[in-house]
Amino acid sequence: MGLKKNPSNMSQKIFIKTFGCQMNEYDSNRIFDSVKKIGFKKTINYEDANCYLLNTCHIRDKAKEKVYHEIGRVKKIFRSKKKPLVIVAGCVAQAENYEMLNREPYIDLIIGPQSYHKINDKILEHINKKQRVEETQFDPASKFSYFNKIKNNSGKVSSFLTIQEGCDKFCHFCVVPYTRGPEYSRPFCQIIDEAKYLIDNGTKEIILLGQNVNAYNNENYKLSNLILEIEKLSGIERIRYTTSHPRDMTEDLIDVYRHSKKLMPLIHLPVQSGSNKILNRMNRKHTIEEYLEIFDKLKGINTNIEFSSDFIIGYPGEEEEDFKDTFNLISRIKFINSYSFIFSPRPGTKAADLKLIDKKVSMERLEKLQNQLFENQLMKNKSLEEKTLNVLVENLTEDNKQVFGRSEHMTSVIFNGNQSDVGKIMPIKIKTSNRSTLFGEKIVNSNKKVA
Ligand code: SAM
Ligand code: SF4
Ligand code: F3S
């Protein structure tokens, strides 16, 4: 095997490939913060690695098969070299655990999302005992207490910060309650400590994460309290949170939009379907009228607040009328960004065995919905041309010739900046646009009011 016996004394190289949501991205960074302590360095060239970690997602499609396919690729790459230590982490690891270890002998270690605090010990256990290891216990309290001691070295202008994990809502289509476990909210003080550390190390924007981020509740501290506390920290410029559930858009959280100076005016609020019949069958626990009520309340506070969403098309039982309801919803709410997918049956969930609707019909509906969503986005971006927006600059573009940043509504903006602009909020005049990106120019010495 390619890994040396006592990694703490030497430089090992880990390659981490991440699939799935922002929480997996956050986890991959934290896993690296941990394995650094036993001598690992990160490599972006997987052929150099002596440890290959796959952080997996189970949300849709043939998630499990994708992992085996990926392992097959690694096997080929390392055919004439020493075998790397192969770790499968994330939601597929949690769902498949021993089965995966049994089916694919090339995997050395399986570790689930609530066990990452044990990753160093498990790697060393594998090396010392020459055993293949499986660790998939749910222990989020110990995990976060461990990671609280080793610092979050994101080092980015915009950093993720997980505040909540797991889910108790059990939508009938979703694996998350099974792969991430029951809802857990991190202690308030831990989050503030991590936020301070991030800000001290250059972070200007914090994106609070959770599978149900607005269900955050730790000893009666809620997401609204967290936002108001984080915005008091000196150096923080922007706060966002994702992903929220309509049921947890409580009055106190809505009210924060009246008072907060740092909370950005974009809400990712997945609706899944515009039909009450389908929402009920999905076990979403809210109606479309309740969703619209939240929308109206927030727009009533600030018309500049925009929405983005997730849609599932072709859920079992979806008829033309139901699809029309979804289509009508996107004419009423002009979501500025959305994710839409065809329903994918997930093993172990309530909807797994329901009768699927015709694939061709689902595909046609998805295409129709996406065309309209894209058209709305295009129009929105066009309407911003010749306007001046506040842009938080995150980094240089790949060719180092321009800079990349984001507007208050999270839209990508590219303009003629340089390294010294990184980390600043700058007024940028938008000149052209496409569906996903705005292209602008720096404003020199302008006192103009920005949009
Ligand atoms: N907690 C969030 C909520 O309730 O809206 C969603 C989190 S889930 C990780 C992200 C998105 O994946 C969902 O909003 C849904 O649109 C999509 N998704 C989940 N299960 C799916 C499935 N079985 N088929 C297709 N899309 C799915
Ligand atoms: Fe999945 Fe529903 Fe929980 Fe969101 S609320 S994570 S969609 S079960
Ligand atoms: Fe995927 Fe797990 Fe996130 S299933 S979407 S990585 S919570």
Tab-separated table of C-alpha atoms and ligand atoms in Angstrom:
chain	number	residue	atom	x	y	z
A	1	MET	CA	0.000	0.000	0.000
A	2	GLY	CA	1.211	3.528	-0.850
A	3	LEU	CA	0.833	4.984	2.644
A	4	LYS	CA	3.817	5.071	4.985
A	5	LYS	CA	3.439	3.563	8.445
A	6	ASN	CA	3.766	6.625	10.632
A	7	PRO	CA	2.134	9.451	8.737
A	8	SER	CA	2.543	12.011	11.516
A	9	ASN	CA	6.267	12.247	10.747
A	10	MET	CA	6.119	12.531	7.003
A	11	SER	CA	4.343	14.240	4.252
A	12	GLN	CA	1.443	12.256	2.842
A	13	LYS	CA	-0.665	13.583	0.015
A	14	ILE	CA	-4.436	13.438	0.086
A	15	PHE	CA	-6.680	14.024	-2.898
A	16	ILE	CA	-10.281	14.853	-1.965
A	17	LYS	CA	-13.052	14.641	-4.523
A	18	THR	CA	-16.342	16.149	-3.377
A	19	PHE	CA	-19.825	15.517	-4.732
A	20	GLY	CA	-23.134	16.982	-3.548
A	21	CYS	CA	-24.173	19.968	-1.510
A	22	GLN	CA	-22.338	22.805	0.239
A	23	MET	CA	-22.348	20.786	3.451
A	24	ASN	CA	-20.158	18.208	1.767
A	25	GLU	CA	-17.835	20.989	0.612
A	26	TYR	CA	-17.638	22.269	4.171
A	27	ASP	CA	-17.026	18.718	5.451
A	28	SER	CA	-14.255	18.060	2.938
A	29	ASN	CA	-12.421	21.163	4.149
A	30	ARG	CA	-12.876	20.157	7.770
A	31	ILE	CA	-11.701	16.599	7.026
A	32	PHE	CA	-8.547	18.134	5.582
A	33	ASP	CA	-8.152	20.368	8.682
A	34	SER	CA	-8.191	17.116	10.661
A	35	VAL	CA	-5.911	14.851	8.602
A	36	LYS	CA	-3.352	17.668	8.403
A	37	LYS	CA	-2.682	16.868	12.057
A	38	ILE	CA	-1.381	13.416	11.097
A	39	GLY	CA	0.857	14.677	8.347
A	40	PHE	CA	-1.309	14.979	5.243
A	41	LYS	CA	-0.884	17.676	2.631
A	42	LYS	CA	-3.511	18.403	0.005
A	43	THR	CA	-2.869	17.649	-3.642
A	44	ILE	CA	-4.996	18.690	-6.597
A	45	ASN	CA	-3.266	16.111	-8.787
A	46	TYR	CA	-4.817	12.739	-7.952
A	47	GLU	CA	-2.003	10.769	-9.573
A	48	ASP	CA	0.315	12.135	-6.883
A	49	ALA	CA	-1.900	11.092	-4.009
A	50	ASN	CA	-1.248	8.282	-1.588
A	51	CYS	CA	-4.684	8.812	-0.075
A	52	TYR	CA	-7.789	9.172	-2.215
A	53	LEU	CA	-10.930	10.378	-0.425
A	54	LEU	CA	-14.297	10.415	-2.103
A	55	ASN	CA	-16.911	12.545	-0.318
A	56	THR	CA	-20.161	11.249	-1.770
A	57	CYS	CA	-23.759	12.384	-2.242
A	58	HIS	CA	-26.817	10.113	-2.257
A	59	ILE	CA	-29.533	12.586	-3.194
A	60	ARG	CA	-30.336	11.442	-6.747
A	61	ASP	CA	-29.684	9.024	-9.568
A	62	LYS	CA	-27.273	6.140	-9.434
A	63	ALA	CA	-25.244	7.543	-6.550
A	64	LYS	CA	-23.901	4.178	-5.462
A	65	GLU	CA	-22.905	3.142	-8.977
A	66	LYS	CA	-21.099	6.458	-9.454
A	67	VAL	CA	-18.901	5.613	-6.469
A	68	TYR	CA	-17.999	2.166	-7.852
A	69	HIS	CA	-17.301	3.753	-11.208
A	70	GLU	CA	-15.006	6.318	-9.578
A	71	ILE	CA	-13.173	3.603	-7.636
A	72	GLY	CA	-12.763	1.725	-10.933
A	73	ARG	CA	-11.056	4.804	-12.373
A	74	VAL	CA	-8.708	5.055	-9.387
A	75	LYS	CA	-7.822	1.373	-9.754
A	76	LYS	CA	-6.872	1.952	-13.389
A	77	ILE	CA	-4.778	5.023	-12.605
A	78	PHE	CA	-2.886	3.191	-9.877
A	79	ARG	CA	-2.562	-0.140	-11.727
A	80	SER	CA	1.194	0.181	-12.109
A	81	LYS	CA	1.747	2.098	-8.863
A	82	LYS	CA	1.330	1.447	-5.151
A	83	LYS	CA	-2.298	1.360	-4.109
A	84	PRO	CA	-3.399	4.551	-2.332
A	85	LEU	CA	-5.418	4.504	0.874
A	86	VAL	CA	-8.995	4.676	-0.426
A	87	ILE	CA	-11.602	6.331	1.804
A	88	VAL	CA	-15.299	6.664	0.991
A	89	ALA	CA	-17.005	9.357	3.090
A	90	GLY	CA	-20.339	11.189	2.844
A	91	CYS	CA	-23.941	10.193	2.380
A	92	VAL	CA	-23.422	7.097	0.175
A	93	ALA	CA	-20.895	5.787	2.710
A	94	GLN	CA	-23.502	6.220	5.432
A	95	ALA	CA	-26.268	4.554	3.432
A	96	GLU	CA	-24.241	1.634	2.093
A	97	ASN	CA	-21.634	1.070	4.838
A	98	TYR	CA	-20.684	-2.648	5.086
A	99	GLU	CA	-22.271	-3.504	1.764
A	100	MET	CA	-19.841	-1.206	0.041
A	101	LEU	CA	-16.885	-2.580	1.963
A	102	ASN	CA	-17.937	-6.120	1.007
A	103	ARG	CA	-18.543	-5.372	-2.657
A	104	GLU	CA	-15.357	-3.396	-3.349
A	105	PRO	CA	-12.157	-4.744	-1.737
A	106	TYR	CA	-10.213	-1.720	-3.032
A	107	ILE	CA	-11.963	0.486	-0.402
A	108	ASP	CA	-10.016	0.658	2.870
A	109	LEU	CA	-12.180	2.900	4.983
A	110	ILE	CA	-15.854	3.843	5.024
A	111	ILE	CA	-16.785	6.826	7.173
A	112	GLY	CA	-20.200	8.485	7.589
A	113	PRO	CA	-20.849	12.253	7.918
A	114	GLN	CA	-21.429	12.199	11.685
A	115	SER	CA	-18.191	10.338	12.424
A	116	TYR	CA	-15.581	12.624	10.869
A	117	HIS	CA	-14.103	13.431	14.281
A	118	LYS	CA	-12.786	9.854	14.250
A	119	ILE	CA	-11.115	10.045	10.850
A	120	ASN	CA	-7.510	10.378	12.085
A	121	ASP	CA	-7.916	7.445	14.491
A	122	LYS	CA	-9.563	5.315	11.831
A	123	ILE	CA	-6.780	5.989	9.323
A	124	LEU	CA	-4.157	5.047	11.904
A	125	GLU	CA	-6.181	1.991	12.952
A	126	HIS	CA	-6.265	0.861	9.351
A	127	ILE	CA	-2.527	1.355	8.926
A	128	ASN	CA	-1.529	-0.247	12.212
A	129	LYS	CA	-3.916	-3.194	12.254
A	130	LYS	CA	-4.042	-3.671	8.480
A	131	GLN	CA	-7.802	-3.891	8.782
A	132	ARG	CA	-10.463	-2.418	6.596
A	133	VAL	CA	-12.583	-0.090	8.715
A	134	GLU	CA	-16.236	1.017	8.790
A	135	GLU	CA	-17.445	3.895	10.993
A	136	THR	CA	-20.970	5.194	10.534
A	137	GLN	CA	-22.256	6.126	13.990
A	138	PHE	CA	-24.346	9.274	14.421
A	139	ASP	CA	-22.508	11.412	16.968
A	140	PRO	CA	-22.767	15.047	15.829
A	141	ALA	CA	-22.160	16.515	19.315
A	142	SER	CA	-18.735	14.829	19.595
A	143	LYS	CA	-17.973	15.659	15.983
A	144	PHE	CA	-18.543	19.384	16.399
A	145	SER	CA	-16.823	19.514	19.747
A	146	TYR	CA	-13.738	17.909	18.100
A	147	PHE	CA	-13.812	20.263	15.118
A	148	ASN	CA	-14.266	23.233	17.410
A	149	LYS	CA	-10.773	22.545	18.742
A	150	ILE	CA	-9.121	22.341	15.342
A	151	LYS	CA	-9.605	25.579	13.496
A	152	ASN	CA	-11.529	26.106	10.270
A	153	ASN	CA	-8.833	27.150	7.835
A	154	SER	CA	-11.118	28.063	4.959
A	155	GLY	CA	-9.066	31.194	4.316
A	156	LYS	CA	-11.684	32.312	1.801
A	157	VAL	CA	-13.436	35.648	1.373
A	158	SER	CA	-16.743	33.755	1.408
A	159	SER	CA	-16.780	30.827	3.835
A	160	PHE	CA	-19.275	28.134	4.740
A	161	LEU	CA	-20.083	27.515	8.391
A	162	THR	CA	-22.257	24.511	9.286
A	163	ILE	CA	-24.590	25.329	12.186
A	164	GLN	CA	-27.113	22.512	11.918
A	165	GLU	CA	-27.160	18.970	10.570
A	166	GLY	CA	-29.687	16.269	9.864
A	167	CYS	CA	-33.413	16.406	9.424
A	168	ASP	CA	-36.567	15.237	11.201
A	169	LYS	CA	-39.004	16.179	8.440
A	170	PHE	CA	-38.924	12.973	6.396
A	171	CYS	CA	-40.155	14.241	3.045
A	172	HIS	CA	-41.141	11.034	1.296
A	173	PHE	CA	-38.603	11.440	-1.517
A	174	CYS	CA	-35.522	12.316	0.529
A	175	VAL	CA	-32.587	10.307	1.942
A	176	VAL	CA	-31.155	13.056	4.134
A	177	PRO	CA	-32.848	11.989	7.411
A	178	TYR	CA	-31.254	8.560	6.909
A	179	THR	CA	-27.800	9.673	5.792
A	180	ARG	CA	-27.287	12.679	8.087
A	181	GLY	CA	-29.408	11.491	10.993
A	182	PRO	CA	-31.725	13.409	13.320
A	183	GLU	CA	-31.739	17.191	13.481
A	184	TYR	CA	-28.854	18.568	15.530
A	185	SER	CA	-28.026	22.223	16.233
A	186	ARG	CA	-24.478	23.166	17.195
A	187	PRO	CA	-23.953	25.142	20.404
A	188	PHE	CA	-24.287	28.899	19.821
A	189	CYS	CA	-20.854	29.709	21.336
A	190	GLN	CA	-19.074	27.196	19.066
A	191	ILE	CA	-20.552	28.895	16.019
A	192	ILE	CA	-19.593	32.370	17.189
A	193	ASP	CA	-16.034	31.121	17.897
A	194	GLU	CA	-15.767	29.647	14.408
A	195	ALA	CA	-17.194	32.810	12.836
A	196	LYS	CA	-14.646	34.973	14.714
A	197	TYR	CA	-11.802	32.755	13.585
A	198	LEU	CA	-12.934	32.871	9.974
A	199	ILE	CA	-13.266	36.669	10.058
A	200	ASP	CA	-9.828	37.060	11.691
A	201	ASN	CA	-8.446	35.064	8.775
A	202	GLY	CA	-9.910	37.119	5.961
A	203	THR	CA	-13.528	35.982	5.620
A	204	LYS	CA	-15.943	38.793	4.747
A	205	GLU	CA	-19.014	36.697	4.016
A	206	ILE	CA	-20.318	33.780	6.082
A	207	ILE	CA	-22.812	31.317	4.613
A	208	LEU	CA	-24.524	29.495	7.476
A	209	LEU	CA	-25.289	25.923	6.464
A	210	GLY	CA	-27.735	23.233	7.484
A	211	GLN	CA	-29.953	20.664	5.786
A	212	ASN	CA	-32.702	22.616	7.556
A	213	VAL	CA	-30.759	25.674	8.515
A	214	ASN	CA	-33.741	27.689	9.713
A	215	ALA	CA	-34.760	24.878	12.085
A	216	TYR	CA	-31.616	25.808	14.072
A	217	ASN	CA	-32.450	25.811	17.774
A	218	ASN	CA	-29.896	25.415	20.508
A	219	GLU	CA	-31.127	26.162	24.027
A	220	ASN	CA	-33.714	28.486	22.488
A	221	TYR	CA	-31.175	30.400	20.439
A	222	LYS	CA	-32.544	30.455	16.919
A	223	LEU	CA	-31.178	31.318	13.491
A	224	SER	CA	-32.461	34.895	13.916
A	225	ASN	CA	-30.377	35.279	17.108
A	226	LEU	CA	-27.304	33.878	15.374
A	227	ILE	CA	-27.569	36.268	12.438
A	228	LEU	CA	-27.924	39.289	14.696
A	229	GLU	CA	-24.982	38.149	16.846
A	230	ILE	CA	-22.664	37.395	13.907
A	231	GLU	CA	-23.368	40.766	12.333
A	232	LYS	CA	-21.993	42.468	15.442
A	233	LEU	CA	-18.562	40.911	14.797
A	234	SER	CA	-16.169	43.471	13.483
A	235	GLY	CA	-15.039	42.732	9.906
A	236	ILE	CA	-18.070	40.766	8.728
A	237	GLU	CA	-19.706	42.270	5.650
A	238	ARG	CA	-22.297	39.746	4.510
A	239	ILE	CA	-24.339	36.898	5.994
A	240	ARG	CA	-26.328	34.273	4.104
A	241	TYR	CA	-27.953	30.981	5.099
A	242	THR	CA	-29.029	27.866	3.227
A	243	THR	CA	-31.059	25.611	2.893
A	244	SER	CA	-34.257	26.685	4.551
A	245	HIS	CA	-37.604	24.947	4.799
A	246	PRO	CA	-40.820	26.979	4.393
A	247	ARG	CA	-42.206	25.519	7.652
A	248	ASP	CA	-39.343	27.102	9.590
A	249	MET	CA	-39.614	30.621	8.137
A	250	THR	CA	-40.798	31.882	11.527
A	251	GLU	CA	-41.821	35.469	12.335
A	252	ASP	CA	-38.574	36.169	14.224
A	253	LEU	CA	-36.533	35.161	11.159
A	254	ILE	CA	-38.701	37.178	8.780
A	255	ASP	CA	-38.365	40.113	11.150
A	256	VAL	CA	-34.539	40.007	10.905
A	257	TYR	CA	-34.934	41.304	7.341
A	258	ARG	CA	-36.257	44.559	8.838
A	259	HIS	CA	-33.294	45.135	11.122
A	260	SER	CA	-30.237	43.362	9.785
A	261	LYS	CA	-27.598	45.376	7.935
A	262	LYS	CA	-25.582	42.350	6.837
A	263	LEU	CA	-28.151	39.708	5.901
A	264	MET	CA	-28.269	39.477	2.100
A	265	PRO	CA	-31.595	39.895	0.270
A	266	LEU	CA	-31.670	36.455	-1.385
A	267	ILE	CA	-33.564	33.525	0.127
A	268	HIS	CA	-33.129	29.990	-1.121
A	269	LEU	CA	-36.487	28.520	-0.192
A	270	PRO	CA	-37.171	25.202	-1.936
A	271	VAL	CA	-40.817	24.737	-2.893
A	272	GLN	CA	-40.489	21.443	-4.875
A	273	SER	CA	-43.957	21.736	-6.476
A	274	GLY	CA	-46.679	24.335	-7.056
A	275	SER	CA	-49.453	21.791	-6.412
A	276	ASN	CA	-50.917	21.210	-2.948
A	277	LYS	CA	-51.806	17.655	-3.934
A	278	ILE	CA	-48.159	16.877	-4.715
A	279	LEU	CA	-46.822	18.788	-1.697
A	280	ASN	CA	-49.100	16.678	0.466
A	281	ARG	CA	-47.965	13.439	-1.195
A	282	MET	CA	-44.359	14.515	-0.708
A	283	ASN	CA	-45.071	15.100	3.016
A	284	ARG	CA	-43.730	18.650	2.703
A	285	LYS	CA	-45.930	19.842	5.599
A	286	HIS	CA	-46.888	23.163	4.011
A	287	THR	CA	-49.258	24.412	1.352
A	288	ILE	CA	-48.596	26.649	-1.614
A	289	GLU	CA	-50.716	29.374	0.042
A	290	GLU	CA	-48.403	29.299	3.072
A	291	TYR	CA	-45.396	29.559	0.763
A	292	LEU	CA	-46.908	32.584	-0.978
A	293	GLU	CA	-47.693	34.166	2.376
A	294	ILE	CA	-43.995	33.998	3.296
A	295	PHE	CA	-43.104	35.457	-0.091
A	296	ASP	CA	-45.571	38.355	0.361
A	297	LYS	CA	-44.400	39.101	3.901
A	298	LEU	CA	-40.756	39.301	2.863
A	299	LYS	CA	-41.478	41.387	-0.222
A	300	GLY	CA	-43.577	43.632	2.040
A	301	ILE	CA	-40.499	44.242	4.187
A	302	ASN	CA	-38.118	44.817	1.284
A	303	THR	CA	-39.020	44.630	-2.412
A	304	ASN	CA	-35.341	44.005	-3.207
A	305	ILE	CA	-35.525	40.524	-1.605
A	306	GLU	CA	-35.293	37.817	-4.258
A	307	PHE	CA	-35.984	34.080	-4.122
A	308	SER	CA	-34.347	30.958	-5.454
A	309	SER	CA	-35.751	27.439	-5.230
A	310	ASP	CA	-35.558	23.678	-5.844
A	311	PHE	CA	-38.131	21.764	-7.910
A	312	ILE	CA	-38.845	18.068	-8.279
A	313	ILE	CA	-40.593	17.263	-11.530
A	314	GLY	CA	-42.449	14.032	-12.298
A	315	TYR	CA	-43.130	13.059	-8.695
A	316	PRO	CA	-45.395	9.972	-8.626
A	317	GLY	CA	-48.991	11.093	-9.176
A	318	GLU	CA	-48.040	14.403	-10.862
A	319	GLU	CA	-50.696	15.141	-13.477
A	320	GLU	CA	-50.755	17.860	-16.122
A	321	GLU	CA	-52.811	20.096	-13.781
A	322	ASP	CA	-50.191	19.736	-11.021
A	323	PHE	CA	-47.411	20.607	-13.403
A	324	LYS	CA	-49.387	23.642	-14.574
A	325	ASP	CA	-49.596	24.783	-10.922
A	326	THR	CA	-45.802	24.582	-10.709
A	327	PHE	CA	-45.435	26.408	-13.991
A	328	ASN	CA	-47.849	29.118	-12.833
A	329	LEU	CA	-45.907	29.542	-9.622
A	330	ILE	CA	-42.772	30.480	-11.529
A	331	SER	CA	-44.717	33.136	-13.411
A	332	ARG	CA	-45.870	34.573	-10.096
A	333	ILE	CA	-42.497	34.333	-8.341
A	334	LYS	CA	-39.628	35.147	-10.650
A	335	PHE	CA	-37.022	32.955	-8.962
A	336	ILE	CA	-33.615	34.355	-9.835
A	337	ASN	CA	-31.902	30.982	-9.579
A	338	SER	CA	-33.241	27.446	-9.258
A	339	TYR	CA	-32.348	23.780	-9.271
A	340	SER	CA	-34.806	21.435	-10.936
A	341	PHE	CA	-34.571	17.677	-11.353
A	342	ILE	CA	-36.739	14.733	-12.249
A	343	PHE	CA	-37.824	12.677	-9.239
A	344	SER	CA	-35.314	9.957	-8.494
A	345	PRO	CA	-36.545	7.071	-6.290
A	346	ARG	CA	-34.243	6.678	-3.294
A	347	PRO	CA	-33.904	3.267	-1.659
A	348	GLY	CA	-35.386	3.158	1.842
A	349	THR	CA	-37.593	6.249	1.443
A	350	LYS	CA	-41.409	6.186	1.434
A	351	ALA	CA	-41.630	7.252	-2.195
A	352	ALA	CA	-39.170	4.588	-3.373
A	353	ASP	CA	-41.826	2.101	-4.484
A	354	LEU	CA	-44.452	4.485	-5.836
A	355	LYS	CA	-45.488	4.069	-9.453
A	356	LEU	CA	-43.317	6.298	-11.619
A	357	ILE	CA	-44.875	8.501	-14.278
A	358	ASP	CA	-43.812	8.161	-17.916
A	359	LYS	CA	-40.143	9.235	-18.235
A	360	LYS	CA	-40.825	11.034	-21.526
A	361	VAL	CA	-43.577	13.125	-19.894
A	362	SER	CA	-41.275	14.008	-16.977
A	363	MET	CA	-38.507	15.021	-19.365
A	364	GLU	CA	-40.829	17.241	-21.391
A	365	ARG	CA	-42.140	18.923	-18.246
A	366	LEU	CA	-38.620	19.462	-16.895
A	367	GLU	CA	-37.503	20.998	-20.175
A	368	LYS	CA	-40.501	23.326	-20.248
A	369	LEU	CA	-39.958	24.415	-16.655
A	370	GLN	CA	-36.224	24.939	-17.083
A	371	ASN	CA	-36.679	26.955	-20.273
A	372	GLN	CA	-38.989	29.313	-18.409
A	373	LEU	CA	-36.737	29.496	-15.333
A	374	PHE	CA	-33.743	30.255	-17.567
A	375	GLU	CA	-35.713	32.855	-19.507
A	376	ASN	CA	-36.644	34.578	-16.219
A	377	GLN	CA	-32.996	34.574	-15.121
A	378	LEU	CA	-31.877	35.977	-18.447
A	379	MET	CA	-34.436	38.791	-18.248
A	380	LYS	CA	-33.463	39.585	-14.675
A	381	ASN	CA	-29.786	39.820	-15.591
A	382	LYS	CA	-30.550	41.935	-18.685
A	383	SER	CA	-32.499	44.350	-16.476
A	384	LEU	CA	-29.307	44.906	-14.460
A	385	GLU	CA	-27.262	46.145	-17.420
A	386	GLU	CA	-26.136	49.765	-16.987
A	387	LYS	CA	-26.970	49.495	-13.251
A	388	THR	CA	-24.371	49.699	-10.500
A	389	LEU	CA	-24.196	46.811	-8.032
A	390	ASN	CA	-22.230	46.213	-4.864
A	391	VAL	CA	-19.896	43.294	-5.531
A	392	LEU	CA	-17.876	41.363	-2.965
A	393	VAL	CA	-14.688	40.346	-4.767
A	394	GLU	CA	-13.713	36.732	-4.062
A	395	ASN	CA	-10.746	35.931	-6.290
A	396	LEU	CA	-8.935	36.381	-9.590
A	397	THR	CA	-10.430	34.607	-12.608
A	398	GLU	CA	-8.566	31.517	-13.819
A	399	ASP	CA	-6.585	33.452	-16.428
A	400	ASN	CA	-5.607	35.998	-13.711
A	401	LYS	CA	-6.772	38.820	-15.982
A	402	GLN	CA	-10.004	39.787	-14.220
A	403	VAL	CA	-11.703	39.305	-10.882
A	404	PHE	CA	-14.697	37.289	-9.787
A	405	GLY	CA	-17.194	38.402	-7.205
A	406	ARG	CA	-20.844	38.188	-6.259
A	407	SER	CA	-23.687	40.651	-6.111
A	408	GLU	CA	-25.944	40.902	-3.068
A	409	HIS	CA	-28.217	38.425	-4.852
A	410	MET	CA	-25.312	35.987	-5.226
A	411	THR	CA	-25.054	36.418	-8.999
A	412	SER	CA	-21.533	35.964	-10.377
A	413	VAL	CA	-19.910	39.205	-11.526
A	414	ILE	CA	-16.683	39.423	-13.539
A	415	PHE	CA	-14.877	42.729	-14.028
A	416	ASN	CA	-11.530	44.376	-14.737
A	417	GLY	CA	-10.068	44.215	-11.228
A	418	ASN	CA	-6.838	42.950	-9.716
A	419	GLN	CA	-5.532	41.099	-6.664
A	420	SER	CA	-5.761	44.198	-4.452
A	421	ASP	CA	-9.558	44.232	-4.932
A	422	VAL	CA	-10.000	40.754	-3.406
A	423	GLY	CA	-11.971	40.946	-0.145
A	424	LYS	CA	-13.455	44.377	-0.932
A	425	ILE	CA	-17.034	45.358	-1.674
A	426	MET	CA	-16.955	47.517	-4.784
A	427	PRO	CA	-19.545	49.354	-6.880
A	428	ILE	CA	-19.493	47.776	-10.325
A	429	LYS	CA	-21.316	49.037	-13.394
A	430	ILE	CA	-22.851	46.094	-15.268
A	431	LYS	CA	-22.257	46.282	-19.017
A	432	THR	CA	-23.343	42.880	-20.393
A	433	SER	CA	-24.798	39.644	-19.074
A	434	ASN	CA	-25.787	36.085	-19.789
A	435	ARG	CA	-28.025	33.740	-17.798
A	436	SER	CA	-25.532	33.036	-15.034
A	437	THR	CA	-23.023	35.904	-15.088
A	438	LEU	CA	-22.884	39.693	-15.132
A	439	PHE	CA	-19.896	41.423	-16.730
A	440	GLY	CA	-19.026	44.881	-15.479
A	441	GLU	CA	-16.543	47.658	-14.980
A	442	LYS	CA	-15.102	49.356	-11.947
A	443	ILE	CA	-16.568	52.727	-11.117
A	444	VAL	CA	-13.871	55.240	-10.374
A	445	ASN	CA	-14.557	57.859	-7.671
A	446	SER	CA	-18.300	57.487	-7.837
A	447	ASN	CA	-20.717	58.718	-5.202
A	448	LYS	CA	-23.604	57.141	-7.063
A	449	LYS	CA	-26.262	55.286	-5.127
A	450	VAL	CA	-26.096	51.548	-5.930
A	451	ALA	CA	-28.935	49.093	-6.633
B	1	SAM	N1	-33.826	20.595	3.178
B	1	SAM	C1	-34.074	21.189	1.936
B	1	SAM	C2	-35.582	21.381	1.760
B	1	SAM	O1	-36.345	20.800	2.476
B	1	SAM	O2	-35.966	22.068	0.879
B	1	SAM	C3	-33.550	20.379	0.772
B	1	SAM	C4	-32.298	19.661	0.913
B	1	SAM	S1	-32.020	18.438	-0.323
B	1	SAM	C5	-30.397	18.074	0.190
B	1	SAM	C6	-31.768	19.386	-1.801
B	1	SAM	C7	-32.762	19.174	-2.897
B	1	SAM	O3	-32.590	17.908	-3.505
B	1	SAM	C8	-34.233	19.178	-2.509
B	1	SAM	O4	-34.722	20.464	-2.322
B	1	SAM	C9	-34.895	18.460	-3.655
B	1	SAM	O5	-35.324	19.348	-4.645
B	1	SAM	C10	-33.771	17.582	-4.206
B	1	SAM	N2	-34.072	16.151	-3.984
B	1	SAM	C11	-34.071	15.494	-2.825
B	1	SAM	N3	-34.437	14.218	-3.004
B	1	SAM	C12	-34.687	14.060	-4.322
B	1	SAM	C13	-35.122	12.973	-5.122
B	1	SAM	N4	-35.397	11.788	-4.590
B	1	SAM	N5	-35.284	13.175	-6.463
B	1	SAM	C14	-35.025	14.382	-7.017
B	1	SAM	N6	-34.602	15.450	-6.298
B	1	SAM	C15	-34.441	15.302	-4.971
B	2	SF4	FE1	-34.901	16.201	2.784
B	2	SF4	FE2	-37.294	17.190	3.329
B	2	SF4	FE3	-35.415	17.115	5.204
B	2	SF4	FE4	-35.196	18.811	3.154
B	2	SF4	S1	-36.801	18.828	4.727
B	2	SF4	S2	-33.585	17.514	4.004
B	2	SF4	S3	-36.034	17.654	1.497
B	2	SF4	S4	-36.393	15.355	4.271
B	3	F3S	FE1	-26.106	14.874	-0.985
B	3	F3S	FE2	-25.908	14.270	1.533
B	3	F3S	FE3	-25.828	16.804	0.749
B	3	F3S	S1	-27.191	13.260	0.066
B	3	F3S	S2	-27.141	16.787	-1.030
B	3	F3S	S3	-24.341	15.259	0.272
B	3	F3S	S4	-26.762	16.007	2.594
